PDB file of C-alpha atoms in Angstrom:
ATOM      1  CA  MET A   1     -46.396  76.267  10.795  1.00 58.00           C
ATOM      2  CA  THR A   2     -43.693  76.104  13.445  1.00 74.00           C
ATOM      3  CA  HIS A   3     -44.810  75.248  16.934  1.00 84.00           C
ATOM      4  CA  ALA A   4     -43.089  76.131  20.190  1.00 88.00           C
ATOM      5  CA  ILE A   5     -42.990  74.021  23.325  1.00 90.00           C
ATOM      6  CA  GLU A   6     -41.933  75.416  26.662  1.00 91.00           C
ATOM      7  CA  PHE A   7     -40.086  72.701  28.571  1.00 93.00           C
ATOM      8  CA  CYS A   8     -39.751  73.518  32.262  1.00 91.00           C
ATOM      9  CA  PHE A   9     -37.044  71.472  33.950  1.00 92.00           C
ATOM     10  CA  ASP A  10     -35.066  70.960  37.120  1.00 91.00           C
ATOM     11  CA  LEU A  11     -31.786  69.044  37.005  1.00 92.00           C
ATOM     12  CA  SER A  12     -32.670  67.210  40.227  1.00 88.00           C
ATOM     13  CA  SER A  13     -35.833  65.600  38.832  1.00 87.00           C
ATOM     14  CA  PRO A  14     -35.468  62.066  37.458  1.00 88.00           C
ATOM     15  CA  TRP A  15     -38.804  62.391  35.635  1.00 87.00           C
ATOM     16  CA  THR A  16     -37.593  65.585  33.990  1.00 89.00           C
ATOM     17  CA  TYR A  17     -34.356  63.823  33.045  1.00 92.00           C
ATOM     18  CA  LEU A  18     -36.344  61.154  31.197  1.00 92.00           C
ATOM     19  CA  ALA A  19     -38.620  63.737  29.595  1.00 92.00           C
ATOM     20  CA  PHE A  20     -35.594  65.812  28.518  1.00 94.00           C
ATOM     21  CA  HIS A  21     -34.369  62.890  26.432  1.00 91.00           C
ATOM     22  CA  ASN A  22     -37.803  62.177  24.962  1.00 91.00           C
ATOM     23  CA  ILE A  23     -38.993  65.718  24.172  1.00 93.00           C
ATOM     24  CA  ARG A  24     -36.245  66.474  21.659  1.00 93.00           C
ATOM     25  CA  PRO A  25     -37.054  63.696  19.144  1.00 93.00           C
ATOM     26  CA  LEU A  26     -40.764  64.418  19.610  1.00 91.00           C
ATOM     27  CA  ALA A  27     -40.227  68.117  18.866  1.00 93.00           C
ATOM     28  CA  ALA A  28     -38.099  67.264  15.824  1.00 93.00           C
ATOM     29  CA  ARG A  29     -40.797  64.952  14.430  1.00 92.00           C
ATOM     30  CA  HIS A  30     -43.351  67.749  14.699  1.00 90.00           C
ATOM     31  CA  SER A  31     -41.090  70.641  13.637  1.00 92.00           C
ATOM     32  CA  ALA A  32     -41.494  72.251  17.028  1.00 94.00           C
ATOM     33  CA  GLU A  33     -39.046  74.570  18.728  1.00 94.00           C
ATOM     34  CA  ILE A  34     -38.278  73.946  22.383  1.00 95.00           C
ATOM     35  CA  ARG A  35     -37.984  76.842  24.810  1.00 94.00           C
ATOM     36  CA  TRP A  36     -35.946  75.511  27.771  1.00 96.00           C
ATOM     37  CA  THR A  37     -37.122  77.092  31.046  1.00 94.00           C
ATOM     38  CA  PRO A  38     -35.209  76.394  34.269  1.00 95.00           C
ATOM     39  CA  ILE A  39     -37.396  76.111  37.386  1.00 88.00           C
ATOM     40  CA  LEU A  40     -37.165  74.693  40.891  1.00 82.00           C
ATOM     41  CA  VAL A  41     -39.414  71.652  41.059  1.00 76.00           C
ATOM     42  CA  GLY A  42     -39.449  71.921  44.849  1.00 63.00           C
ATOM     43  CA  GLY A  43     -40.825  75.441  44.591  1.00 59.00           C
ATOM     44  CA  VAL A  44     -43.608  74.187  42.336  1.00 60.00           C
ATOM     45  CA  PHE A  45     -44.495  71.207  44.517  1.00 57.00           C
ATOM     46  CA  ASN A  46     -44.331  73.231  47.722  1.00 57.00           C
ATOM     47  CA  ALA A  47     -46.867  75.634  46.252  1.00 53.00           C
ATOM     48  CA  VAL A  48     -49.070  73.210  44.292  1.00 58.00           C
ATOM     49  CA  ASN A  49     -48.875  69.894  46.167  1.00 60.00           C
ATOM     50  CA  PRO A  50     -46.520  69.916  49.178  1.00 59.00           C
ATOM     51  CA  SER A  51     -47.146  66.251  49.994  1.00 64.00           C
ATOM     52  CA  VAL A  52     -45.368  65.154  46.782  1.00 60.00           C
ATOM     53  CA  TYR A  53     -42.213  67.072  47.613  1.00 57.00           C
ATOM     54  CA  ALA A  54     -42.320  66.068  51.289  1.00 61.00           C
ATOM     55  CA  ALA A  55     -42.493  62.394  50.304  1.00 61.00           C
ATOM     56  CA  ARG A  56     -38.939  62.613  48.929  1.00 57.00           C
ATOM     57  CA  GLU A  57     -37.636  62.784  52.467  1.00 59.00           C
ATOM     58  CA  ALA A  58     -38.803  59.255  53.358  1.00 62.00           C
ATOM     59  CA  MET A  59     -36.212  57.502  51.217  1.00 62.00           C
ATOM     60  CA  ASP A  60     -36.369  54.303  53.237  1.00 68.00           C
ATOM     61  CA  SER A  61     -40.094  53.867  52.658  1.00 69.00           C
ATOM     62  CA  PRO A  62     -41.513  51.071  50.494  1.00 72.00           C
ATOM     63  CA  LYS A  63     -43.164  53.740  48.329  1.00 71.00           C
ATOM     64  CA  PHE A  64     -39.796  55.391  47.604  1.00 69.00           C
ATOM     65  CA  ARG A  65     -38.129  52.053  46.820  1.00 73.00           C
ATOM     66  CA  HIS A  66     -40.986  51.227  44.440  1.00 74.00           C
ATOM     67  CA  MET A  67     -40.674  54.665  42.806  1.00 76.00           C
ATOM     68  CA  GLY A  68     -36.955  53.989  42.279  1.00 78.00           C
ATOM     69  CA  LYS A  69     -37.786  50.719  40.540  1.00 85.00           C
ATOM     70  CA  VAL A  70     -40.397  52.441  38.381  1.00 86.00           C
ATOM     71  CA  MET A  71     -37.848  55.124  37.448  1.00 83.00           C
ATOM     72  CA  ARG A  72     -35.283  52.508  36.443  1.00 87.00           C
ATOM     73  CA  ASP A  73     -37.914  50.601  34.427  1.00 89.00           C
ATOM     74  CA  TRP A  74     -38.933  53.758  32.524  1.00 88.00           C
ATOM     75  CA  ALA A  75     -35.286  54.641  31.924  1.00 90.00           C
ATOM     76  CA  LYS A  76     -34.637  51.170  30.492  1.00 92.00           C
ATOM     77  CA  LEU A  77     -37.704  51.461  28.254  1.00 89.00           C
ATOM     78  CA  ALA A  78     -36.527  54.895  27.044  1.00 86.00           C
ATOM     79  CA  ASP A  79     -32.948  53.643  26.604  1.00 90.00           C
ATOM     80  CA  VAL A  80     -31.673  56.313  29.017  1.00 92.00           C
ATOM     81  CA  ASP A  81     -28.834  55.592  31.426  1.00 92.00           C
ATOM     82  CA  LEU A  82     -30.082  56.322  34.958  1.00 89.00           C
ATOM     83  CA  LYS A  83     -28.539  55.571  38.313  1.00 87.00           C
ATOM     84  CA  PHE A  84     -31.223  56.427  40.853  1.00 77.00           C
ATOM     85  CA  PRO A  85     -31.200  57.388  43.597  1.00 74.00           C
ATOM     86  CA  ALA A  86     -27.858  59.173  43.639  1.00 74.00           C
ATOM     87  CA  PRO A  87     -26.005  59.547  46.953  1.00 74.00           C
ATOM     88  CA  TRP A  88     -27.014  63.222  46.802  1.00 70.00           C
ATOM     89  CA  HIS A  89     -30.758  62.553  46.488  1.00 71.00           C
ATOM     90  CA  PRO A  90     -32.691  64.655  47.163  1.00 69.00           C
ATOM     91  CA  LEU A  91     -30.341  67.119  45.483  1.00 68.00           C
ATOM     92  CA  LYS A  92     -30.474  70.776  46.413  1.00 80.00           C
ATOM     93  CA  SER A  93     -30.390  72.019  42.821  1.00 87.00           C
ATOM     94  CA  VAL A  94     -30.612  75.785  43.357  1.00 91.00           C
ATOM     95  CA  ASN A  95     -26.996  76.476  42.311  1.00 94.00           C
ATOM     96  CA  ALA A  96     -27.204  74.275  39.218  1.00 95.00           C
ATOM     97  CA  MET A  97     -30.537  75.766  38.193  1.00 94.00           C
ATOM     98  CA  ARG A  98     -29.160  79.282  38.600  1.00 96.00           C
ATOM     99  CA  ALA A  99     -26.379  78.260  36.207  1.00 97.00           C
ATOM    100  CA  CYS A 100     -29.092  77.188  33.771  1.00 97.00           C
ATOM    101  CA  CYS A 101     -30.828  80.541  34.187  1.00 96.00           C
ATOM    102  CA  ALA A 102     -27.562  82.323  33.453  1.00 98.00           C
ATOM    103  CA  LEU A 103     -27.611  80.547  30.069  1.00 98.00           C
ATOM    104  CA  GLU A 104     -31.308  81.008  29.348  1.00 96.00           C
ATOM    105  CA  ASP A 105     -30.804  83.733  26.726  1.00 96.00           C
ATOM    106  CA  ASP A 106     -28.604  81.321  24.735  1.00 97.00           C
ATOM    107  CA  GLN A 107     -30.951  78.361  24.362  1.00 96.00           C
ATOM    108  CA  ALA A 108     -28.409  76.189  22.515  1.00 97.00           C
ATOM    109  CA  ALA A 109     -25.845  76.658  25.299  1.00 98.00           C
ATOM    110  CA  LEU A 110     -28.520  76.015  27.920  1.00 97.00           C
ATOM    111  CA  GLU A 111     -29.528  72.758  26.239  1.00 97.00           C
ATOM    112  CA  ARG A 112     -25.881  71.597  26.013  1.00 98.00           C
ATOM    113  CA  PHE A 113     -25.226  72.450  29.661  1.00 98.00           C
ATOM    114  CA  ALA A 114     -28.479  70.827  30.835  1.00 97.00           C
ATOM    115  CA  GLU A 115     -27.659  67.636  28.935  1.00 97.00           C
ATOM    116  CA  ALA A 116     -24.171  67.497  30.471  1.00 98.00           C
ATOM    117  CA  ALA A 117     -25.464  68.343  33.941  1.00 97.00           C
ATOM    118  CA  PHE A 118     -28.233  65.727  33.807  1.00 95.00           C
ATOM    119  CA  HIS A 119     -25.582  63.175  32.807  1.00 96.00           C
ATOM    120  CA  ALA A 120     -23.266  64.325  35.602  1.00 96.00           C
ATOM    121  CA  TYR A 121     -26.000  63.853  38.205  1.00 94.00           C
ATOM    122  CA  PHE A 122     -27.981  60.839  36.973  1.00 93.00           C
ATOM    123  CA  VAL A 123     -25.168  58.811  35.396  1.00 94.00           C
ATOM    124  CA  GLU A 124     -21.936  59.914  37.049  1.00 95.00           C
ATOM    125  CA  GLN A 125     -23.722  60.685  40.349  1.00 93.00           C
ATOM    126  CA  ARG A 126     -21.892  63.971  40.872  1.00 94.00           C
ATOM    127  CA  ASN A 127     -23.115  66.527  43.414  1.00 93.00           C
ATOM    128  CA  LEU A 128     -24.518  69.448  41.436  1.00 93.00           C
ATOM    129  CA  ASP A 129     -25.027  71.471  44.605  1.00 91.00           C
ATOM    130  CA  ASP A 130     -21.243  71.996  44.577  1.00 94.00           C
ATOM    131  CA  ALA A 131     -20.112  75.029  42.539  1.00 96.00           C
ATOM    132  CA  THR A 132     -16.867  73.226  41.674  1.00 97.00           C
ATOM    133  CA  GLU A 133     -18.856  70.394  40.075  1.00 96.00           C
ATOM    134  CA  ILE A 134     -21.054  72.853  38.163  1.00 97.00           C
ATOM    135  CA  ALA A 135     -17.953  74.621  36.829  1.00 98.00           C
ATOM    136  CA  ALA A 136     -16.390  71.269  35.874  1.00 98.00           C
ATOM    137  CA  VAL A 137     -19.511  70.265  33.916  1.00 98.00           C
ATOM    138  CA  ALA A 138     -19.399  73.571  32.025  1.00 98.00           C
ATOM    139  CA  ASP A 139     -15.646  73.324  31.407  1.00 98.00           C
ATOM    140  CA  ALA A 140     -16.046  69.784  30.029  1.00 98.00           C
ATOM    141  CA  ILE A 141     -18.350  71.042  27.258  1.00 98.00           C
ATOM    142  CA  GLY A 142     -16.176  74.019  26.343  1.00 98.00           C
ATOM    143  CA  MET A 143     -17.816  76.686  28.465  1.00 98.00           C
ATOM    144  CA  ASP A 144     -16.064  78.864  31.020  1.00 98.00           C
ATOM    145  CA  GLY A 145     -17.206  77.174  34.218  1.00 98.00           C
ATOM    146  CA  GLU A 146     -15.836  79.815  36.557  1.00 98.00           C
ATOM    147  CA  ALA A 147     -17.632  82.566  34.629  1.00 98.00           C
ATOM    148  CA  LEU A 148     -20.852  80.545  34.595  1.00 98.00           C
ATOM    149  CA  VAL A 149     -20.766  80.015  38.360  1.00 98.00           C
ATOM    150  CA  ALA A 150     -20.093  83.736  38.862  1.00 98.00           C
ATOM    151  CA  ALA A 151     -22.986  84.662  36.562  1.00 97.00           C
ATOM    152  CA  ALA A 152     -25.256  82.236  38.419  1.00 97.00           C
ATOM    153  CA  ASN A 153     -24.681  84.173  41.630  1.00 96.00           C
ATOM    154  CA  CYS A 154     -25.819  87.542  40.222  1.00 96.00           C
ATOM    155  CA  GLN A 155     -29.083  88.883  41.612  1.00 96.00           C
ATOM    156  CA  PRO A 156     -30.833  89.173  38.212  1.00 96.00           C
ATOM    157  CA  VAL A 157     -30.188  85.452  37.595  1.00 96.00           C
ATOM    158  CA  LYS A 158     -31.470  84.542  41.065  1.00 94.00           C
ATOM    159  CA  ASP A 159     -34.560  86.665  40.387  1.00 94.00           C
ATOM    160  CA  ARG A 160     -35.074  84.966  37.012  1.00 95.00           C
ATOM    161  CA  LEU A 161     -35.112  81.484  38.560  1.00 91.00           C
ATOM    162  CA  ARG A 162     -37.633  82.640  41.154  1.00 90.00           C
ATOM    163  CA  ALA A 163     -39.779  84.286  38.459  1.00 90.00           C
ATOM    164  CA  ASN A 164     -39.687  81.195  36.191  1.00 89.00           C
ATOM    165  CA  THR A 165     -40.787  79.009  39.102  1.00 85.00           C
ATOM    166  CA  GLU A 166     -43.515  81.419  40.214  1.00 86.00           C
ATOM    167  CA  ARG A 167     -44.827  81.721  36.641  1.00 86.00           C
ATOM    168  CA  LEU A 168     -45.207  77.937  36.449  1.00 82.00           C
ATOM    169  CA  VAL A 169     -46.936  77.859  39.850  1.00 79.00           C
ATOM    170  CA  ALA A 170     -49.330  80.581  38.660  1.00 78.00           C
ATOM    171  CA  ARG A 171     -50.274  78.334  35.721  1.00 76.00           C
ATOM    172  CA  GLY A 172     -51.072  75.508  38.117  1.00 69.00           C
ATOM    173  CA  GLY A 173     -47.673  73.817  38.208  1.00 62.00           C
ATOM    174  CA  TYR A 174     -47.198  70.575  36.355  1.00 52.00           C
ATOM    175  CA  GLY A 175     -49.728  69.626  33.716  1.00 45.00           C
ATOM    176  CA  SER A 176     -49.997  73.137  32.320  1.00 40.00           C
ATOM    177  CA  PRO A 177     -47.574  73.185  29.408  1.00 45.00           C
ATOM    178  CA  SER A 178     -47.250  76.147  27.124  1.00 44.00           C
ATOM    179  CA  ILE A 179     -47.638  75.075  23.525  1.00 43.00           C
ATOM    180  CA  SER A 180     -48.215  77.495  20.676  1.00 41.00           C
TER     181      SER A 180
END
């Protein structure tokens, strides 16, 4: 029996970045297919638990500094390169996530782009709010970056990102994975 896992992600989330690297070997071990679903984590937190998302703003707080240390510790344990926080944190990831939505019908391309974009943000510390950076990430992996950025700005793609986020919120946000 083949299982399917829906993996909702946002390129600006360090926890999602770590999970992205860990879900693939887990799925392979259990012969599960992954359905990559781009969302806006801020849209989920604002609807489900606004205090979590609001806490990102206090980057000089002891709690944030501790969270950064915890993130780096988990990354080391998972053998994932992570430079956190990036100068762009908190990243406005809407443009990058729209690019992901533009690729959603081609799951293999979406996975390749997401991997490259996560690396660009969390390792190279590039600003994925900048359309030029998004195009450069796509170009570097053999995609047409200019076409991807153009597709990301189409209304159906914008609507898809909103719908993906709202669907996750309707399920209760985090902690409600879809596994079949």
